PDB file of C-alpha atoms in Angstrom:
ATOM      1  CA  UNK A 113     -13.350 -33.399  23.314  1.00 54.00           C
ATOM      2  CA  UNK A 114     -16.023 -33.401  26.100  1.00 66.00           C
ATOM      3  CA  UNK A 115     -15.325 -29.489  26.690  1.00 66.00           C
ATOM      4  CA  UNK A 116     -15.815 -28.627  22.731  1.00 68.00           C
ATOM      5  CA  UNK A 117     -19.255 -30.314  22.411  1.00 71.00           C
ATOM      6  CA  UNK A 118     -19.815 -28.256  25.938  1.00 67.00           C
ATOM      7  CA  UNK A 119     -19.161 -25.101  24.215  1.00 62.00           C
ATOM      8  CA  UNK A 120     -20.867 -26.354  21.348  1.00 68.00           C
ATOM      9  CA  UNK A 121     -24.077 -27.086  23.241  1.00 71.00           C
ATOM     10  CA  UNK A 122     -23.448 -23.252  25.050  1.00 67.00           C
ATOM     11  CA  UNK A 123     -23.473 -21.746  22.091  1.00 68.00           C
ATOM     12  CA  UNK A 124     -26.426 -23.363  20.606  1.00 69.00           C
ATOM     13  CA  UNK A 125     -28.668 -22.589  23.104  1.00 67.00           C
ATOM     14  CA  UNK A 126     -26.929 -19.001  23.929  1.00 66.00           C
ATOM     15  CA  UNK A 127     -27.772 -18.746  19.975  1.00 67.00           C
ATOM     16  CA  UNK A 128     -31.577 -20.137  20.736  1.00 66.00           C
ATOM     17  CA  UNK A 129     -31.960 -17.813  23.756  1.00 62.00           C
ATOM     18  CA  UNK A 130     -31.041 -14.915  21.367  1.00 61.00           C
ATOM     19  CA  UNK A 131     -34.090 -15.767  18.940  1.00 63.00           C
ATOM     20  CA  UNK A 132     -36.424 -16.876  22.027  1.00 59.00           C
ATOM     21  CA  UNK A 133     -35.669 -13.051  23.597  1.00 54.00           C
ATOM     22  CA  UNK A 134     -36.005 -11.310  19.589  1.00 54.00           C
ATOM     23  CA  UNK A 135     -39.266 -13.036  19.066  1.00 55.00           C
ATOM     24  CA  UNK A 136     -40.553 -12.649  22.286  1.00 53.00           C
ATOM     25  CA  UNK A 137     -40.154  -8.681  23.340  1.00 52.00           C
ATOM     26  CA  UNK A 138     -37.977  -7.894  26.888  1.00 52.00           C
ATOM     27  CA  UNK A 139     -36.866 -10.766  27.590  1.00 54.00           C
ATOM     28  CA  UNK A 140     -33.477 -10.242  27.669  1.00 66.00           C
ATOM     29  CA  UNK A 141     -31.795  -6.357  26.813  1.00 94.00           C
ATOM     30  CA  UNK A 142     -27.873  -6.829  26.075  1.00 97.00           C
ATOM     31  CA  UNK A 143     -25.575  -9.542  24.756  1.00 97.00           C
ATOM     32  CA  UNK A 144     -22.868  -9.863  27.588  1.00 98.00           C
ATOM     33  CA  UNK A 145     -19.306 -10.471  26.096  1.00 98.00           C
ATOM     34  CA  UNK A 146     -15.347  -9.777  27.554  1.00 96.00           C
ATOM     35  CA  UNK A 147     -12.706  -8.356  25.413  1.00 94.00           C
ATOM     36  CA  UNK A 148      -9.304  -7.998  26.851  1.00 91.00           C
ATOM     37  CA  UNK A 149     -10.744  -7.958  30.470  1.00 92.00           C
ATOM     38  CA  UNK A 150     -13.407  -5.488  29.620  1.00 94.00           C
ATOM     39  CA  UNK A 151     -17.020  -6.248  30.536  1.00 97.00           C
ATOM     40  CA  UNK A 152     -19.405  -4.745  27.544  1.00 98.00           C
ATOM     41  CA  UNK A 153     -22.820  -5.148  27.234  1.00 98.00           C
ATOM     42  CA  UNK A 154     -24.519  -5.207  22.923  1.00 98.00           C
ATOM     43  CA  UNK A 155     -28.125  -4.452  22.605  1.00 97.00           C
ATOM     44  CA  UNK A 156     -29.798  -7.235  21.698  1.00 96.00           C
ATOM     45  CA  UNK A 157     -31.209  -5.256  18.840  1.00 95.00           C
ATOM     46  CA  UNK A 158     -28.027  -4.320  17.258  1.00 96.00           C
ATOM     47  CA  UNK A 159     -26.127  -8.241  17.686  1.00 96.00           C
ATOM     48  CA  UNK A 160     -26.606 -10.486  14.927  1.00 95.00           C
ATOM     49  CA  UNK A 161     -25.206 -14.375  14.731  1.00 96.00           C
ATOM     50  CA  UNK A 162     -22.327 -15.295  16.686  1.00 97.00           C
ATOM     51  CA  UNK A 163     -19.464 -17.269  15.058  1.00 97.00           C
ATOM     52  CA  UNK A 164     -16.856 -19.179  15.908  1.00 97.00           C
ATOM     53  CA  UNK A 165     -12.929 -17.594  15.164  1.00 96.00           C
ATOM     54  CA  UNK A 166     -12.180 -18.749  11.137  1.00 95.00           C
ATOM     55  CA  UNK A 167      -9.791 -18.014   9.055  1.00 93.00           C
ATOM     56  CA  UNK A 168      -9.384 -14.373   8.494  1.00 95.00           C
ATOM     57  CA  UNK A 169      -7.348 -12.944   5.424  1.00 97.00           C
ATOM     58  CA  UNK A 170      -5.260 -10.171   6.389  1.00 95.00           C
ATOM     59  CA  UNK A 171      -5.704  -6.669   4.654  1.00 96.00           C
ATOM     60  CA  UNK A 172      -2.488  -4.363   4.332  1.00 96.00           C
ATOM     61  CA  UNK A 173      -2.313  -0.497   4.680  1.00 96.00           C
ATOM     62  CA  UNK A 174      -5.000  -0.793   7.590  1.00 95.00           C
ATOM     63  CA  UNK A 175      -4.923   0.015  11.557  1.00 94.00           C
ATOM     64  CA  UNK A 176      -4.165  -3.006  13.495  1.00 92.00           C
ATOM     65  CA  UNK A 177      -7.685  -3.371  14.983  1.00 94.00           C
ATOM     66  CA  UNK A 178      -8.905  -4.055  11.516  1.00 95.00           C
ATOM     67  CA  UNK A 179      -7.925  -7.494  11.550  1.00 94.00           C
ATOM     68  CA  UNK A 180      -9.055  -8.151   7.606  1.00 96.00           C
ATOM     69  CA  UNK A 181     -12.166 -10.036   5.989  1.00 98.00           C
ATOM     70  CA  UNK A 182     -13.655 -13.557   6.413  1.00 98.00           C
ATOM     71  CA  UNK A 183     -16.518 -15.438   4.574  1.00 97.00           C
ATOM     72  CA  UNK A 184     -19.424 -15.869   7.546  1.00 96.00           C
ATOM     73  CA  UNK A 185     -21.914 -18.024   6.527  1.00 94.00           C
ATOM     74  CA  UNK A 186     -21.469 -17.059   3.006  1.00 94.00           C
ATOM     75  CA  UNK A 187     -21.005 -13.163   3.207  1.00 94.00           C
ATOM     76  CA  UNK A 188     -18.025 -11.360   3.531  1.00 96.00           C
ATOM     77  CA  UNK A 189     -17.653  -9.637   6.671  1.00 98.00           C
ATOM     78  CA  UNK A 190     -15.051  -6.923   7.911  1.00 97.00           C
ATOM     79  CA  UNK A 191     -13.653  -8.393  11.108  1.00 97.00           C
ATOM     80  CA  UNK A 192     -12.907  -6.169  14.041  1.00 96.00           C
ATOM     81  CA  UNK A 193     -10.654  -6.469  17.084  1.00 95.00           C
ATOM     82  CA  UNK A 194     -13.172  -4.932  19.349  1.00 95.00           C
ATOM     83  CA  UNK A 195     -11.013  -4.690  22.531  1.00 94.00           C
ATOM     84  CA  UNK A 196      -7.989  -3.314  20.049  1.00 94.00           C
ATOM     85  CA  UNK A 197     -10.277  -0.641  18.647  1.00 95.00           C
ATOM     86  CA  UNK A 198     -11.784   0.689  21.976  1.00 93.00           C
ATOM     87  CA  UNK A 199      -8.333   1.098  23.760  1.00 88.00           C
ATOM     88  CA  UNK A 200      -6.704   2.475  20.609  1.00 80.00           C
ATOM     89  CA  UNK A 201      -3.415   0.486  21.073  1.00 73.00           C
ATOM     90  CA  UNK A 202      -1.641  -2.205  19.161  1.00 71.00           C
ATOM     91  CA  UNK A 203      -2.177  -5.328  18.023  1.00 73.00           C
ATOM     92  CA  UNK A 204      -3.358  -7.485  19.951  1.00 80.00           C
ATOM     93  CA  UNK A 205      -1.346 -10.981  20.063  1.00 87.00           C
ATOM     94  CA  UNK A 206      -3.218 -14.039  21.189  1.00 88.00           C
ATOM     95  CA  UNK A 207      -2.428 -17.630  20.949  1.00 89.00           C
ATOM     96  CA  UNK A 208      -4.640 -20.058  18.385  1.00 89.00           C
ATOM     97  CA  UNK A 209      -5.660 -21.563  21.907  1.00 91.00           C
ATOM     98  CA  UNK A 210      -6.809 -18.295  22.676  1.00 91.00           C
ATOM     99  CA  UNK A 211      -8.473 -17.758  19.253  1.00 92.00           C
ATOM    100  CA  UNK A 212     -10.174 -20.982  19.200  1.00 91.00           C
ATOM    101  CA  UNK A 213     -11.968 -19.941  22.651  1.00 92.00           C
ATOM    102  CA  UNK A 214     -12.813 -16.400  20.819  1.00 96.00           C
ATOM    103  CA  UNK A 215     -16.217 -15.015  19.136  1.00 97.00           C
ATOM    104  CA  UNK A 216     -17.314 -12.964  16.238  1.00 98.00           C
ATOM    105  CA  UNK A 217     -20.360 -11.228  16.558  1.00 98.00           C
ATOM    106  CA  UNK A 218     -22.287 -10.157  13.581  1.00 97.00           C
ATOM    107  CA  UNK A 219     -23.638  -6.499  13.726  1.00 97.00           C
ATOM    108  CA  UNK A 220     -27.072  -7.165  12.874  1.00 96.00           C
ATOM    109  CA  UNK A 221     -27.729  -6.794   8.900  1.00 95.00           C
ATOM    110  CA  UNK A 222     -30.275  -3.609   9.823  1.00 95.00           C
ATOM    111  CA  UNK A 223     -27.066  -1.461  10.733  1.00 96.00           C
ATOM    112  CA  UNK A 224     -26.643  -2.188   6.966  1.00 94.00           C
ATOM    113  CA  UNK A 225     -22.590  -3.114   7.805  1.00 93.00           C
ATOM    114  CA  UNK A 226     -21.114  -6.408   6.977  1.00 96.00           C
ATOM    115  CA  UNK A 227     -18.786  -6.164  10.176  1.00 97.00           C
ATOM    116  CA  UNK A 228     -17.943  -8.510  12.890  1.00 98.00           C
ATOM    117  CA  UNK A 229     -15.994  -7.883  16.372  1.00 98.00           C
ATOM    118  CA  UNK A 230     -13.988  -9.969  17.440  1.00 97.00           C
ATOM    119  CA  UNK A 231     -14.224 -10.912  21.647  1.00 96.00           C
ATOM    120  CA  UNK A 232     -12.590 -13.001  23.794  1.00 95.00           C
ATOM    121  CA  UNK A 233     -15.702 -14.737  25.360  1.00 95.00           C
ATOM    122  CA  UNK A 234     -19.185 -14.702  25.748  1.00 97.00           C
ATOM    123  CA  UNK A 235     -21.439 -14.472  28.971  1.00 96.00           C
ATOM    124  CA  UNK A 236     -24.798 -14.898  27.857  1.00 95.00           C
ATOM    125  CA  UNK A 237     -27.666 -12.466  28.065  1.00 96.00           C
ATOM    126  CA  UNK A 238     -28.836  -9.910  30.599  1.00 96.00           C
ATOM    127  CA  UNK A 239     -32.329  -7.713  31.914  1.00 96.00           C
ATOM    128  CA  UNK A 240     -31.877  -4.476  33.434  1.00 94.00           C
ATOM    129  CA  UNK A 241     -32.498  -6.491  36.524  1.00 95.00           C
ATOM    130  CA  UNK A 242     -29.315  -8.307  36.411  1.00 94.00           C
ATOM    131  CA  UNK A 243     -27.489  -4.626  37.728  1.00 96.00           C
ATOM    132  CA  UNK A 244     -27.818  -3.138  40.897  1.00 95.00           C
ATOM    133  CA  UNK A 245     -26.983   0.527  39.319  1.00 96.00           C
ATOM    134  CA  UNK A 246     -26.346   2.101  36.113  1.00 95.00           C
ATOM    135  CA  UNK A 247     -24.344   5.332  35.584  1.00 96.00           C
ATOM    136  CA  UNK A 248     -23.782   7.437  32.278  1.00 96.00           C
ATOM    137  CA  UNK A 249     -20.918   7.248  30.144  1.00 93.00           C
ATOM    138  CA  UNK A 250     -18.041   8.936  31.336  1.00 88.00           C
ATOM    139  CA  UNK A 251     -17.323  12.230  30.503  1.00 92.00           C
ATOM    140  CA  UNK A 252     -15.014  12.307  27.359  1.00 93.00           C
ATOM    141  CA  UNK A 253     -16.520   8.651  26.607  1.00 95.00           C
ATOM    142  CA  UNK A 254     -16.624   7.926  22.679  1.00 95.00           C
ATOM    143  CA  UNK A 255     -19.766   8.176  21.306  1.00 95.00           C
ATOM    144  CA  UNK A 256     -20.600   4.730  21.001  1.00 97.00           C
ATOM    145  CA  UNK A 257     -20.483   4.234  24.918  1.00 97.00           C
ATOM    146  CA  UNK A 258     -23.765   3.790  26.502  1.00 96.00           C
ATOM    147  CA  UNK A 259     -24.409   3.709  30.274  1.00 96.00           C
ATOM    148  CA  UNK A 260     -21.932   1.563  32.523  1.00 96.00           C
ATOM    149  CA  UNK A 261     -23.583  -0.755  34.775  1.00 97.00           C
ATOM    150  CA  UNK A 262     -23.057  -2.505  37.774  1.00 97.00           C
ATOM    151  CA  UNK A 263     -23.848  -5.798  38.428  1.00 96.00           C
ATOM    152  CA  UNK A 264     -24.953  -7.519  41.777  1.00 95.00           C
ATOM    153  CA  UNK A 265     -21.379  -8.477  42.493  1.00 96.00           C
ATOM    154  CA  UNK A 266     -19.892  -4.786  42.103  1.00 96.00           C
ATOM    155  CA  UNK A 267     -18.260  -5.746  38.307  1.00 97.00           C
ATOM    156  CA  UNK A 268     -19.137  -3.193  35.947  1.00 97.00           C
ATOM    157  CA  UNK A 269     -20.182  -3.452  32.174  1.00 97.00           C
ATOM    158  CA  UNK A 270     -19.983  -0.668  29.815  1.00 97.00           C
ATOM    159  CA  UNK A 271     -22.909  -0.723  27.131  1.00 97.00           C
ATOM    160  CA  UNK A 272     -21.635  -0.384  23.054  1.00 97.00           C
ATOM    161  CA  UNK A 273     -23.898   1.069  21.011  1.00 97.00           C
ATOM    162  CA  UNK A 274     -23.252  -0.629  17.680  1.00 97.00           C
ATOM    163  CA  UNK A 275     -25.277   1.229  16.064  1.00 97.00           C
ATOM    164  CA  UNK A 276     -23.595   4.373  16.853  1.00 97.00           C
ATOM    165  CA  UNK A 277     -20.293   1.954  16.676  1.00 97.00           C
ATOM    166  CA  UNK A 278     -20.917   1.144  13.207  1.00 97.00           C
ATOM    167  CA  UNK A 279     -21.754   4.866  12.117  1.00 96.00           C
ATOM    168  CA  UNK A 280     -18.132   5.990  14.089  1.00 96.00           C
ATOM    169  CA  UNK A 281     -16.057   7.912  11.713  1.00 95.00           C
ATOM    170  CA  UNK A 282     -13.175   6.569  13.081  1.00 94.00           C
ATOM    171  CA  UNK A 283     -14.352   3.047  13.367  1.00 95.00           C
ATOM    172  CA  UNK A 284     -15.143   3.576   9.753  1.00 94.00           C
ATOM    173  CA  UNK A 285     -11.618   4.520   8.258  1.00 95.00           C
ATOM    174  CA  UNK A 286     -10.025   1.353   8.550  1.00 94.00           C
ATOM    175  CA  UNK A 287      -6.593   2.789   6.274  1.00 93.00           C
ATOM    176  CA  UNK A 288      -3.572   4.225   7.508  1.00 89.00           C
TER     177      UNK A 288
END
């Protein structure tokens, strides 16, 4: 019980930090999160709320990284397997342990798209002076890939520009 109001307390002030660094200017430039191993950085700009996993009803005739529809706080929001999306393989099977632990994060309502990606955890905010070097995008890259950075302790986090994520053709045509 002790570790739930833990990750409770995380997220709140994760969640306060995220207003404190929108109200404030440069705080704080990118959202850190993991999916499926991958380190990926969200522009604070483009993030909105971050949810816990719910209840998700299930949409046939789509791709597998379309994972269906849930009511967020009252809206409905698509709900994206992030990690299943950007390695364009199948579904993704994780346990409801595994779920529980996971996040949705809201593209923020100025992207006009009532979307949410699904991650497997968060890891707080980070400046530009949390990385030692930056590089660009990989040749080949989608377009949604922003620079890939490197932090102090050689991992390396690849920047999603949700903006350009949400305006993805592909990302877009959820069908089969």
């Amino acid at each position: 019980m002790s570790s739930k109001q833990a990750l409770r307390e995380f997220q709140s002030r994760l969640t306060e930090r995220l207003q404190s660094a929108r109200t404030s200017g440069v705080a704080a430039s990118w959202l850190a999160v993991e999916a499926r191993g991958r380190r990926l950085l969200f522009p604070l700009s483009h993030a909105g709320e971050i949810f816990p996993w719910t209840d998700v009803q299930s949409v046939p005739y789509t791709h597998d990284w379309f994972l269906g529809v849930a009511n967020l706080r009252g809206g409905l929001h698509s709900i994206v397997d992030l990690a299943a999306f950007v390695e364009s393989r199948g579904p993704i099977r994780r346990t409801e342990l595994e779920l529980g632990q996971s996040r949705l994060i809201a593209l923020n309502p100025m992207l006009e798209t009532s979307c949410a990606l699904l991650v497997d955890g968060l890891h707080g905010l980070r400046t530009v002076e949390s990385f030692a070097s930056s590089a660009p995008a990989p040749e080949g890259a989608p377009s949604y890939f922003g620079h890939t950075y490197t932090d102090m302790d050689g991992v390396q986090w690849q920047e999603i520009n949700l903006q350009a994520l949400s305006q993805h053709q592909p990302f877009l045509v959820i069908g089969v």
